[in-house]
């Protein structure tokens, strides 16, 4: 398995897609129920393969990631060969995980208590594997507004 199996909730929300996936392998509902009952390891493998297909689809489309902590924001732009990263560190008595702290950052990007770092790095592993690793470590897929906003400020 390349990534990790989808959660039960994710499978439930993708039940129609999973049914089509099984159908593409000529497995109908009756046969799937029998496989789950009689060959749980085969059922598990089918779920793993489907999970990898879904993750690859999502990760192929991922352009931006964000990761927030109380005092730091990491913003990533995911290119094909490398990712670019902007790190924002705040040395002030605010919490960036709270709405007030986040709004303060947006309104005061030039405050002397804020440090910016930026750079880029080539992927050491396959692009999607590295993006998935960042997601597993707490990053979320984003639309990129924050990255582009701070990238303009730093340019």
mmCIF file of C-alpha atoms in Angstrom:
data_model
loop_
_atom_site.group_PDB
_atom_site.id
_atom_site.type_symbol
_atom_site.label_atom_id
_atom_site.label_comp_id
_atom_site.label_asym_id
_atom_site.label_seq_id
_atom_site.Cartn_x
_atom_site.Cartn_y
_atom_site.Cartn_z
ATOM 1 C CA UNK A 1 0.000 0.000 0.000
ATOM 2 C CA UNK A 2 1.370 3.361 -1.041
ATOM 3 C CA UNK A 3 -0.514 5.629 1.374
ATOM 4 C CA UNK A 4 -3.036 4.516 3.984
ATOM 5 C CA UNK A 5 -6.465 3.021 3.795
ATOM 6 C CA UNK A 6 -9.317 5.485 3.701
ATOM 7 C CA UNK A 7 -11.250 5.841 6.936
ATOM 8 C CA UNK A 8 -14.668 4.269 7.357
ATOM 9 C CA UNK A 9 -16.233 7.721 6.927
ATOM 10 C CA UNK A 10 -14.272 8.322 3.729
ATOM 11 C CA UNK A 11 -15.365 4.960 2.324
ATOM 12 C CA UNK A 12 -18.959 5.751 3.216
ATOM 13 C CA UNK A 13 -18.809 9.100 1.441
ATOM 14 C CA UNK A 14 -17.255 7.397 -1.608
ATOM 15 C CA UNK A 15 -19.517 4.337 -1.634
ATOM 16 C CA UNK A 16 -20.745 4.962 -5.190
ATOM 17 C CA UNK A 17 -17.193 5.359 -6.495
ATOM 18 C CA UNK A 18 -16.146 2.211 -4.628
ATOM 19 C CA UNK A 19 -19.066 0.301 -6.151
ATOM 20 C CA UNK A 20 -17.944 1.446 -9.634
ATOM 21 C CA UNK A 21 -14.377 0.431 -8.781
ATOM 22 C CA UNK A 22 -15.564 -3.053 -7.815
ATOM 23 C CA UNK A 23 -17.774 -3.229 -10.909
ATOM 24 C CA UNK A 24 -14.768 -2.404 -13.083
ATOM 25 C CA UNK A 25 -13.271 -5.601 -11.664
ATOM 26 C CA UNK A 26 -16.515 -7.486 -12.358
ATOM 27 C CA UNK A 27 -17.401 -7.710 -8.650
ATOM 28 C CA UNK A 28 -21.083 -7.113 -7.872
ATOM 29 C CA UNK A 29 -22.646 -6.523 -4.441
ATOM 30 C CA UNK A 30 -23.450 -10.178 -3.855
ATOM 31 C CA UNK A 31 -19.898 -11.234 -4.691
ATOM 32 C CA UNK A 32 -18.438 -8.377 -2.601
ATOM 33 C CA UNK A 33 -20.472 -9.485 0.420
ATOM 34 C CA UNK A 34 -19.168 -13.036 -0.071
ATOM 35 C CA UNK A 35 -15.570 -11.823 -0.383
ATOM 36 C CA UNK A 36 -15.876 -9.769 2.817
ATOM 37 C CA UNK A 37 -17.259 -12.802 4.655
ATOM 38 C CA UNK A 38 -15.105 -15.597 3.226
ATOM 39 C CA UNK A 39 -11.895 -13.844 2.168
ATOM 40 C CA UNK A 40 -11.400 -10.814 4.417
ATOM 41 C CA UNK A 41 -7.764 -10.470 3.305
ATOM 42 C CA UNK A 42 -8.896 -10.136 -0.340
ATOM 43 C CA UNK A 43 -11.510 -7.557 0.697
ATOM 44 C CA UNK A 44 -8.838 -5.652 2.608
ATOM 45 C CA UNK A 45 -6.565 -5.665 -0.443
ATOM 46 C CA UNK A 46 -9.355 -4.324 -2.683
ATOM 47 C CA UNK A 47 -9.984 -1.545 -0.170
ATOM 48 C CA UNK A 48 -6.256 -0.764 -0.089
ATOM 49 C CA UNK A 49 -6.025 -0.570 -3.879
ATOM 50 C CA UNK A 50 -9.086 1.702 -4.027
ATOM 51 C CA UNK A 51 -7.620 3.892 -1.263
ATOM 52 C CA UNK A 52 -4.391 4.341 -3.218
ATOM 53 C CA UNK A 53 -6.357 5.247 -6.364
ATOM 54 C CA UNK A 54 -8.357 7.873 -4.444
ATOM 55 C CA UNK A 55 -5.291 9.302 -2.697
ATOM 56 C CA UNK A 56 -3.364 9.514 -5.984
ATOM 57 C CA UNK A 57 -6.267 11.368 -7.583
ATOM 58 C CA UNK A 58 -6.484 13.852 -4.693
ATOM 59 C CA UNK A 59 -2.723 14.349 -4.434
ATOM 60 C CA UNK A 60 -2.281 14.823 -8.189
ATOM 61 C CA UNK A 61 -4.667 17.785 -7.925
ATOM 62 C CA UNK A 62 -3.098 19.246 -4.773
ATOM 63 C CA UNK A 63 -1.336 22.552 -5.385
ATOM 64 C CA UNK A 64 -1.221 24.122 -1.916
ATOM 65 C CA UNK A 65 -0.932 22.971 1.690
ATOM 66 C CA UNK A 66 -1.143 24.873 4.963
ATOM 67 C CA UNK A 67 -0.034 23.917 8.446
ATOM 68 C CA UNK A 68 -0.824 26.065 11.484
ATOM 69 C CA UNK A 69 0.451 25.992 15.046
ATOM 70 C CA UNK A 70 0.072 28.598 17.797
ATOM 71 C CA UNK A 71 3.084 30.661 16.696
ATOM 72 C CA UNK A 72 3.945 29.374 13.208
ATOM 73 C CA UNK A 73 2.337 29.053 9.800
ATOM 74 C CA UNK A 74 3.820 26.872 7.051
ATOM 75 C CA UNK A 75 2.496 27.505 3.555
ATOM 76 C CA UNK A 76 3.434 25.188 0.684
ATOM 77 C CA UNK A 77 3.034 25.437 -3.063
ATOM 78 C CA UNK A 78 3.451 22.017 -4.656
ATOM 79 C CA UNK A 79 5.012 22.075 -8.105
ATOM 80 C CA UNK A 80 5.809 18.972 -10.154
ATOM 81 C CA UNK A 81 9.513 18.767 -9.279
ATOM 82 C CA UNK A 82 9.714 20.723 -6.030
ATOM 83 C CA UNK A 83 7.721 22.577 -3.434
ATOM 84 C CA UNK A 84 8.057 26.150 -2.314
ATOM 85 C CA UNK A 85 7.552 26.976 1.336
ATOM 86 C CA UNK A 86 6.833 30.144 3.280
ATOM 87 C CA UNK A 87 7.281 29.964 7.052
ATOM 88 C CA UNK A 88 5.757 32.688 9.203
ATOM 89 C CA UNK A 89 6.846 32.874 12.850
ATOM 90 C CA UNK A 90 5.168 35.231 15.280
ATOM 91 C CA UNK A 91 6.913 36.300 18.504
ATOM 92 C CA UNK A 92 3.928 37.931 20.151
ATOM 93 C CA UNK A 93 1.334 36.896 22.697
ATOM 94 C CA UNK A 94 -1.219 35.664 20.160
ATOM 95 C CA UNK A 95 -2.413 32.235 19.077
ATOM 96 C CA UNK A 96 -2.579 31.737 15.311
ATOM 97 C CA UNK A 97 -4.951 28.806 15.830
ATOM 98 C CA UNK A 98 -7.574 31.232 17.129
ATOM 99 C CA UNK A 99 -9.558 33.586 14.889
ATOM 100 C CA UNK A 100 -8.296 36.734 16.640
ATOM 101 C CA UNK A 101 -4.656 35.696 16.286
ATOM 102 C CA UNK A 102 -5.057 34.762 12.652
ATOM 103 C CA UNK A 103 -6.849 38.035 11.850
ATOM 104 C CA UNK A 104 -4.107 39.984 13.648
ATOM 105 C CA UNK A 105 -1.518 38.321 11.385
ATOM 106 C CA UNK A 106 -3.430 39.246 8.239
ATOM 107 C CA UNK A 107 -3.860 42.853 9.367
ATOM 108 C CA UNK A 108 -0.284 43.307 10.595
ATOM 109 C CA UNK A 109 2.020 41.410 8.218
ATOM 110 C CA UNK A 110 4.775 44.014 8.595
ATOM 111 C CA UNK A 111 4.838 43.948 12.414
ATOM 112 C CA UNK A 112 8.362 43.614 13.825
ATOM 113 C CA UNK A 113 7.323 40.526 15.822
ATOM 114 C CA UNK A 114 6.844 38.542 12.574
ATOM 115 C CA UNK A 115 9.651 36.685 10.824
ATOM 116 C CA UNK A 116 9.358 35.257 7.331
ATOM 117 C CA UNK A 117 11.431 32.504 5.772
ATOM 118 C CA UNK A 118 10.959 31.158 2.294
ATOM 119 C CA UNK A 119 12.641 28.715 0.005
ATOM 120 C CA UNK A 120 12.128 25.736 -2.209
ATOM 121 C CA UNK A 121 13.197 22.130 -2.110
ATOM 122 C CA UNK A 122 13.192 19.332 -4.644
ATOM 123 C CA UNK A 123 11.207 16.273 -3.648
ATOM 124 C CA UNK A 124 13.387 13.556 -2.153
ATOM 125 C CA UNK A 125 10.717 10.935 -2.825
ATOM 126 C CA UNK A 126 7.820 10.791 -5.235
ATOM 127 C CA UNK A 127 5.833 14.081 -5.217
ATOM 128 C CA UNK A 128 2.556 12.574 -4.010
ATOM 129 C CA UNK A 129 4.254 10.570 -1.259
ATOM 130 C CA UNK A 130 5.852 13.729 0.142
ATOM 131 C CA UNK A 131 2.595 15.673 -0.048
ATOM 132 C CA UNK A 132 0.769 12.801 1.666
ATOM 133 C CA UNK A 133 3.423 12.785 4.402
ATOM 134 C CA UNK A 134 2.815 16.496 5.051
ATOM 135 C CA UNK A 135 -0.935 15.834 5.261
ATOM 136 C CA UNK A 136 -0.385 12.996 7.708
ATOM 137 C CA UNK A 137 1.720 15.383 9.818
ATOM 138 C CA UNK A 138 -1.156 17.868 10.057
ATOM 139 C CA UNK A 139 -1.091 19.954 6.869
ATOM 140 C CA UNK A 140 -4.361 20.569 5.091
ATOM 141 C CA UNK A 141 -5.035 20.964 1.396
ATOM 142 C CA UNK A 142 -5.689 24.621 0.609
ATOM 143 C CA UNK A 143 -6.784 26.826 -2.266
ATOM 144 C CA UNK A 144 -3.619 28.904 -2.053
ATOM 145 C CA UNK A 145 -4.937 32.345 -1.161
ATOM 146 C CA UNK A 146 -2.717 32.625 1.917
ATOM 147 C CA UNK A 147 0.368 31.374 0.122
ATOM 148 C CA UNK A 148 -0.149 33.807 -2.759
ATOM 149 C CA UNK A 149 -0.929 36.700 -0.377
ATOM 150 C CA UNK A 150 2.280 36.262 1.602
ATOM 151 C CA UNK A 151 4.277 35.443 -1.524
ATOM 152 C CA UNK A 152 3.255 38.837 -2.970
ATOM 153 C CA UNK A 153 4.260 40.565 0.286
ATOM 154 C CA UNK A 154 7.681 38.914 0.201
ATOM 155 C CA UNK A 155 8.309 39.719 -3.478
#
